[in-house]
Amino acid sequence: MTETPEHLALPIALAEVAKVGFEWTWDEETDEAHGCDFELYERFEAPERTAWWFRLWTGNDEVDGSEFRFFGATGAGDYVGFWLVRPGMSIIEQPVVYLGSEGECGVIARDLGDLLRLFADGLGPAEAFADPSRETQPNEAFQAIAERYAPGRRRSAAEIVAGAREEFPGFSEFIDAMCR
């Protein structure tokens, strides 16, 4: 077993979510998905891997994605991570962003606490990005984690995503400026 560098270790709350894991199934008869298609990494993605992927995703060899710490992905290849935009703030106080495999992107949570609330409500990052108002099945295990690490922050998923987008309205333009 190799030792994980400290700077790549996930925050404790995300590590607890990873232990629980997400369930996702596809019903071929109804052509519907159930659950969340999301997999948390065991640790933050290494900077070299982020640079490789971000250059590929943007088509720009001059960027390295160092302003992000990615911690998970969907089966379709969508990336999710912290955007390190708040100087002097800890990683768990940074906004959480979604970068889709088809170029779509957005801020989905103002910080880790809000992300935990999305998970508790039964939404994964892709679902929060695409339709935060959709009807979901709350996840009891994630609710317990959210209560431990983000007590008293209960709001609807739609309010969480809207608040994040309102606080960071220029994220898409920031990303678009890096794309070639």
PDB file of C-alpha atoms in Angstrom:
ATOM      1  CA  MET A   1       0.000   0.000   0.000  1.00  0.00           C
ATOM      2  CA  THR A   2       1.416   3.383  -0.976  1.00  0.00           C
ATOM      3  CA  GLU A   3       1.128   6.377   1.263  1.00  0.00           C
ATOM      4  CA  THR A   4      -1.220   9.128   0.094  1.00  0.00           C
ATOM      5  CA  PRO A   5       0.470  12.549   0.101  1.00  0.00           C
ATOM      6  CA  GLU A   6      -1.246  14.748   2.667  1.00  0.00           C
ATOM      7  CA  HIS A   7      -2.142  17.400   0.105  1.00  0.00           C
ATOM      8  CA  LEU A   8      -4.165  14.806  -1.860  1.00  0.00           C
ATOM      9  CA  ALA A   9      -6.157  13.492   1.121  1.00  0.00           C
ATOM     10  CA  LEU A  10      -9.897  14.141   0.920  1.00  0.00           C
ATOM     11  CA  PRO A  11     -11.564  16.171   3.668  1.00  0.00           C
ATOM     12  CA  ILE A  12     -12.945  13.827   6.333  1.00  0.00           C
ATOM     13  CA  ALA A  13     -16.581  14.451   5.367  1.00  0.00           C
ATOM     14  CA  LEU A  14     -15.930  13.519   1.711  1.00  0.00           C
ATOM     15  CA  ALA A  15     -14.011  10.424   2.803  1.00  0.00           C
ATOM     16  CA  GLU A  16     -17.062   9.384   4.835  1.00  0.00           C
ATOM     17  CA  VAL A  17     -19.317   9.920   1.805  1.00  0.00           C
ATOM     18  CA  ALA A  18     -16.916   7.813  -0.273  1.00  0.00           C
ATOM     19  CA  LYS A  19     -17.175   4.965   2.246  1.00  0.00           C
ATOM     20  CA  VAL A  20     -20.969   4.975   1.891  1.00  0.00           C
ATOM     21  CA  GLY A  21     -20.812   5.330  -1.898  1.00  0.00           C
ATOM     22  CA  PHE A  22     -23.470   6.147  -4.464  1.00  0.00           C
ATOM     23  CA  GLU A  23     -25.942   3.727  -5.983  1.00  0.00           C
ATOM     24  CA  TRP A  24     -26.980   4.036  -9.612  1.00  0.00           C
ATOM     25  CA  THR A  25     -28.997   1.716 -11.825  1.00  0.00           C
ATOM     26  CA  TRP A  26     -30.429   1.912 -15.305  1.00  0.00           C
ATOM     27  CA  ASP A  27     -33.832   0.373 -16.007  1.00  0.00           C
ATOM     28  CA  GLU A  28     -33.751  -0.714 -19.642  1.00  0.00           C
ATOM     29  CA  GLU A  29     -37.504  -1.348 -19.733  1.00  0.00           C
ATOM     30  CA  THR A  30     -38.428   2.188 -18.678  1.00  0.00           C
ATOM     31  CA  ASP A  31     -35.249   3.818 -20.037  1.00  0.00           C
ATOM     32  CA  GLU A  32     -34.784   5.594 -16.696  1.00  0.00           C
ATOM     33  CA  ALA A  33     -31.921   6.022 -14.269  1.00  0.00           C
ATOM     34  CA  HIS A  34     -32.297   5.643 -10.510  1.00  0.00           C
ATOM     35  CA  GLY A  35     -29.858   7.019  -7.973  1.00  0.00           C
ATOM     36  CA  CYS A  36     -26.730   9.060  -8.658  1.00  0.00           C
ATOM     37  CA  ASP A  37     -24.089   8.276 -11.245  1.00  0.00           C
ATOM     38  CA  PHE A  38     -21.109   9.532  -9.270  1.00  0.00           C
ATOM     39  CA  GLU A  39     -17.931   8.032  -7.915  1.00  0.00           C
ATOM     40  CA  LEU A  40     -15.761   9.792  -5.382  1.00  0.00           C
ATOM     41  CA  TYR A  41     -12.048   9.214  -5.750  1.00  0.00           C
ATOM     42  CA  GLU A  42     -10.083   7.842  -2.792  1.00  0.00           C
ATOM     43  CA  ARG A  43      -8.092  11.087  -2.801  1.00  0.00           C
ATOM     44  CA  PHE A  44      -7.860  14.285  -4.812  1.00  0.00           C
ATOM     45  CA  GLU A  45      -6.680  13.783  -8.355  1.00  0.00           C
ATOM     46  CA  ALA A  46      -2.926  14.312  -8.733  1.00  0.00           C
ATOM     47  CA  PRO A  47      -1.996  17.692 -10.283  1.00  0.00           C
ATOM     48  CA  GLU A  48      -0.272  16.011 -13.253  1.00  0.00           C
ATOM     49  CA  ARG A  49      -3.446  14.067 -14.093  1.00  0.00           C
ATOM     50  CA  THR A  50      -5.569  17.206 -13.669  1.00  0.00           C
ATOM     51  CA  ALA A  51      -3.261  19.125 -16.025  1.00  0.00           C
ATOM     52  CA  TRP A  52      -3.453  16.360 -18.638  1.00  0.00           C
ATOM     53  CA  TRP A  53      -7.255  16.119 -18.479  1.00  0.00           C
ATOM     54  CA  PHE A  54      -7.865  19.880 -18.280  1.00  0.00           C
ATOM     55  CA  ARG A  55      -5.702  20.536 -21.341  1.00  0.00           C
ATOM     56  CA  LEU A  56      -7.583  17.841 -23.224  1.00  0.00           C
ATOM     57  CA  TRP A  57     -10.971  19.128 -22.069  1.00  0.00           C
ATOM     58  CA  THR A  58     -10.229  22.785 -22.938  1.00  0.00           C
ATOM     59  CA  GLY A  59      -8.149  22.083 -26.035  1.00  0.00           C
ATOM     60  CA  ASN A  60      -5.611  24.498 -24.579  1.00  0.00           C
ATOM     61  CA  ASP A  61      -2.040  23.347 -23.877  1.00  0.00           C
ATOM     62  CA  GLU A  62      -1.329  26.563 -21.963  1.00  0.00           C
ATOM     63  CA  VAL A  63      -3.620  25.764 -18.999  1.00  0.00           C
ATOM     64  CA  ASP A  64      -3.082  23.234 -16.245  1.00  0.00           C
ATOM     65  CA  GLY A  65      -6.263  23.283 -14.143  1.00  0.00           C
ATOM     66  CA  SER A  66      -4.263  24.147 -11.031  1.00  0.00           C
ATOM     67  CA  GLU A  67      -7.187  26.245  -9.795  1.00  0.00           C
ATOM     68  CA  PHE A  68      -9.157  23.019  -9.267  1.00  0.00           C
ATOM     69  CA  ARG A  69      -8.952  19.998  -6.957  1.00  0.00           C
ATOM     70  CA  PHE A  70     -11.029  17.261  -8.550  1.00  0.00           C
ATOM     71  CA  PHE A  71     -12.416  14.560  -6.290  1.00  0.00           C
ATOM     72  CA  GLY A  72     -14.879  12.587  -8.388  1.00  0.00           C
ATOM     73  CA  ALA A  73     -16.393  11.779 -11.750  1.00  0.00           C
ATOM     74  CA  THR A  74     -19.487  10.322 -13.366  1.00  0.00           C
ATOM     75  CA  GLY A  75     -19.550   7.324 -15.663  1.00  0.00           C
ATOM     76  CA  ALA A  76     -19.867   9.728 -18.610  1.00  0.00           C
ATOM     77  CA  GLY A  77     -16.572  11.426 -17.676  1.00  0.00           C
ATOM     78  CA  ASP A  78     -17.937  14.548 -16.000  1.00  0.00           C
ATOM     79  CA  TYR A  79     -15.524  15.970 -13.420  1.00  0.00           C
ATOM     80  CA  VAL A  80     -16.383  17.434 -10.010  1.00  0.00           C
ATOM     81  CA  GLY A  81     -14.102  19.343  -7.696  1.00  0.00           C
ATOM     82  CA  PHE A  82     -13.325  22.415  -5.692  1.00  0.00           C
ATOM     83  CA  TRP A  83     -12.580  25.658  -7.504  1.00  0.00           C
ATOM     84  CA  LEU A  84      -9.830  27.423  -5.537  1.00  0.00           C
ATOM     85  CA  VAL A  85     -11.154  30.925  -6.015  1.00  0.00           C
ATOM     86  CA  ARG A  86     -11.420  32.179  -2.424  1.00  0.00           C
ATOM     87  CA  PRO A  87      -7.909  33.303  -1.355  1.00  0.00           C
ATOM     88  CA  GLY A  88      -6.957  32.350   2.175  1.00  0.00           C
ATOM     89  CA  MET A  89      -9.917  30.020   2.642  1.00  0.00           C
ATOM     90  CA  SER A  90      -9.636  26.303   3.327  1.00  0.00           C
ATOM     91  CA  ILE A  91     -10.481  23.802   0.623  1.00  0.00           C
ATOM     92  CA  ILE A  92     -13.824  22.921   2.236  1.00  0.00           C
ATOM     93  CA  GLU A  93     -14.834  26.602   2.000  1.00  0.00           C
ATOM     94  CA  GLN A  94     -14.255  26.719  -1.769  1.00  0.00           C
ATOM     95  CA  PRO A  95     -17.107  26.366  -4.287  1.00  0.00           C
ATOM     96  CA  VAL A  96     -17.794  23.007  -5.908  1.00  0.00           C
ATOM     97  CA  VAL A  97     -17.911  22.901  -9.710  1.00  0.00           C
ATOM     98  CA  TYR A  98     -19.161  20.501 -12.328  1.00  0.00           C
ATOM     99  CA  LEU A  99     -17.361  20.165 -15.686  1.00  0.00           C
ATOM    100  CA  GLY A 100     -19.355  17.973 -18.052  1.00  0.00           C
ATOM    101  CA  SER A 101     -17.900  15.693 -20.687  1.00  0.00           C
ATOM    102  CA  GLU A 102     -19.719  17.650 -23.409  1.00  0.00           C
ATOM    103  CA  GLY A 103     -18.389  21.059 -22.313  1.00  0.00           C
ATOM    104  CA  GLU A 104     -21.194  22.071 -19.971  1.00  0.00           C
ATOM    105  CA  CYS A 105     -20.053  23.585 -16.684  1.00  0.00           C
ATOM    106  CA  GLY A 106     -21.301  25.326 -13.588  1.00  0.00           C
ATOM    107  CA  VAL A 107     -20.952  25.947  -9.891  1.00  0.00           C
ATOM    108  CA  ILE A 108     -23.239  23.575  -7.979  1.00  0.00           C
ATOM    109  CA  ALA A 109     -22.432  24.354  -4.328  1.00  0.00           C
ATOM    110  CA  ARG A 110     -20.883  27.270  -2.485  1.00  0.00           C
ATOM    111  CA  ASP A 111     -18.794  24.923  -0.337  1.00  0.00           C
ATOM    112  CA  LEU A 112     -18.502  21.381   0.982  1.00  0.00           C
ATOM    113  CA  GLY A 113     -21.361  21.873   3.457  1.00  0.00           C
ATOM    114  CA  ASP A 114     -23.758  22.714   0.625  1.00  0.00           C
ATOM    115  CA  LEU A 115     -22.511  19.729  -1.396  1.00  0.00           C
ATOM    116  CA  LEU A 116     -23.162  17.438   1.562  1.00  0.00           C
ATOM    117  CA  ARG A 117     -26.729  18.767   1.679  1.00  0.00           C
ATOM    118  CA  LEU A 118     -27.177  17.986  -2.030  1.00  0.00           C
ATOM    119  CA  PHE A 119     -25.998  14.427  -1.399  1.00  0.00           C
ATOM    120  CA  ALA A 120     -28.323  14.153   1.611  1.00  0.00           C
ATOM    121  CA  ASP A 121     -31.242  15.196  -0.577  1.00  0.00           C
ATOM    122  CA  GLY A 122     -30.432  12.381  -3.011  1.00  0.00           C
ATOM    123  CA  LEU A 123     -28.703  14.390  -5.722  1.00  0.00           C
ATOM    124  CA  GLY A 124     -25.316  13.743  -7.270  1.00  0.00           C
ATOM    125  CA  PRO A 125     -23.345  16.502  -9.003  1.00  0.00           C
ATOM    126  CA  ALA A 126     -24.753  15.789 -12.490  1.00  0.00           C
ATOM    127  CA  GLU A 127     -28.314  15.777 -11.190  1.00  0.00           C
ATOM    128  CA  ALA A 128     -27.720  18.994  -9.233  1.00  0.00           C
ATOM    129  CA  PHE A 129     -26.300  20.662 -12.337  1.00  0.00           C
ATOM    130  CA  ALA A 130     -29.010  19.497 -14.734  1.00  0.00           C
ATOM    131  CA  ASP A 131     -32.141  19.650 -12.567  1.00  0.00           C
ATOM    132  CA  PRO A 132     -31.767  20.645  -8.904  1.00  0.00           C
ATOM    133  CA  SER A 133     -35.572  20.842  -8.539  1.00  0.00           C
ATOM    134  CA  ARG A 134     -36.176  17.223  -9.520  1.00  0.00           C
ATOM    135  CA  GLU A 135     -37.909  14.911  -7.104  1.00  0.00           C
ATOM    136  CA  THR A 136     -35.417  12.723  -5.262  1.00  0.00           C
ATOM    137  CA  GLN A 137     -35.203  10.087  -2.584  1.00  0.00           C
ATOM    138  CA  PRO A 138     -33.231  11.452   0.398  1.00  0.00           C
ATOM    139  CA  ASN A 139     -30.233   9.382   1.480  1.00  0.00           C
ATOM    140  CA  GLU A 140     -30.246   8.656   5.227  1.00  0.00           C
ATOM    141  CA  ALA A 141     -26.528   7.865   5.454  1.00  0.00           C
ATOM    142  CA  PHE A 142     -25.623  11.109   3.671  1.00  0.00           C
ATOM    143  CA  GLN A 143     -28.125  13.004   5.835  1.00  0.00           C
ATOM    144  CA  ALA A 144     -26.244  11.852   8.945  1.00  0.00           C
ATOM    145  CA  ILE A 145     -22.937  12.998   7.434  1.00  0.00           C
ATOM    146  CA  ALA A 146     -24.434  16.366   6.450  1.00  0.00           C
ATOM    147  CA  GLU A 147     -25.821  16.862   9.965  1.00  0.00           C
ATOM    148  CA  ARG A 148     -22.375  16.147  11.436  1.00  0.00           C
ATOM    149  CA  TYR A 149     -20.399  18.437   9.120  1.00  0.00           C
ATOM    150  CA  ALA A 150     -22.967  21.041   8.018  1.00  0.00           C
ATOM    151  CA  PRO A 151     -25.486  21.285  10.870  1.00  0.00           C
ATOM    152  CA  GLY A 152     -28.327  23.733  10.521  1.00  0.00           C
ATOM    153  CA  ARG A 153     -27.750  24.340   6.825  1.00  0.00           C
ATOM    154  CA  ARG A 154     -30.850  22.617   5.533  1.00  0.00           C
ATOM    155  CA  ARG A 155     -32.129  24.227   2.311  1.00  0.00           C
ATOM    156  CA  SER A 156     -33.614  22.817  -0.839  1.00  0.00           C
ATOM    157  CA  ALA A 157     -31.274  21.623  -3.570  1.00  0.00           C
ATOM    158  CA  ALA A 158     -32.658  24.287  -5.896  1.00  0.00           C
ATOM    159  CA  GLU A 159     -31.806  26.994  -3.325  1.00  0.00           C
ATOM    160  CA  ILE A 160     -28.295  25.597  -2.851  1.00  0.00           C
ATOM    161  CA  VAL A 161     -27.514  25.538  -6.574  1.00  0.00           C
ATOM    162  CA  ALA A 162     -29.144  28.930  -7.197  1.00  0.00           C
ATOM    163  CA  GLY A 163     -27.116  30.461  -4.344  1.00  0.00           C
ATOM    164  CA  ALA A 164     -23.885  29.049  -5.749  1.00  0.00           C
ATOM    165  CA  ARG A 165     -24.627  30.288  -9.255  1.00  0.00           C
ATOM    166  CA  GLU A 166     -25.598  33.703  -7.918  1.00  0.00           C
ATOM    167  CA  GLU A 167     -22.359  34.027  -5.948  1.00  0.00           C
ATOM    168  CA  PHE A 168     -20.205  32.934  -8.913  1.00  0.00           C
ATOM    169  CA  PRO A 169     -22.041  34.177 -12.022  1.00  0.00           C
ATOM    170  CA  GLY A 170     -18.923  34.395 -14.198  1.00  0.00           C
ATOM    171  CA  PHE A 171     -17.782  30.775 -13.914  1.00  0.00           C
ATOM    172  CA  SER A 172     -18.872  29.724 -17.412  1.00  0.00           C
ATOM    173  CA  GLU A 173     -17.149  32.747 -18.960  1.00  0.00           C
ATOM    174  CA  PHE A 174     -14.018  31.971 -16.922  1.00  0.00           C
ATOM    175  CA  ILE A 175     -13.981  28.459 -18.379  1.00  0.00           C
ATOM    176  CA  ASP A 176     -14.914  29.597 -21.903  1.00  0.00           C
ATOM    177  CA  ALA A 177     -11.936  31.983 -21.923  1.00  0.00           C
ATOM    178  CA  MET A 178      -9.598  29.005 -21.444  1.00  0.00           C
ATOM    179  CA  CYS A 179     -11.156  26.855 -24.162  1.00  0.00           C
ATOM    180  CA  ARG A 180      -9.764  26.772 -27.682  1.00  0.00           C
TER     181      ARG A 180
END
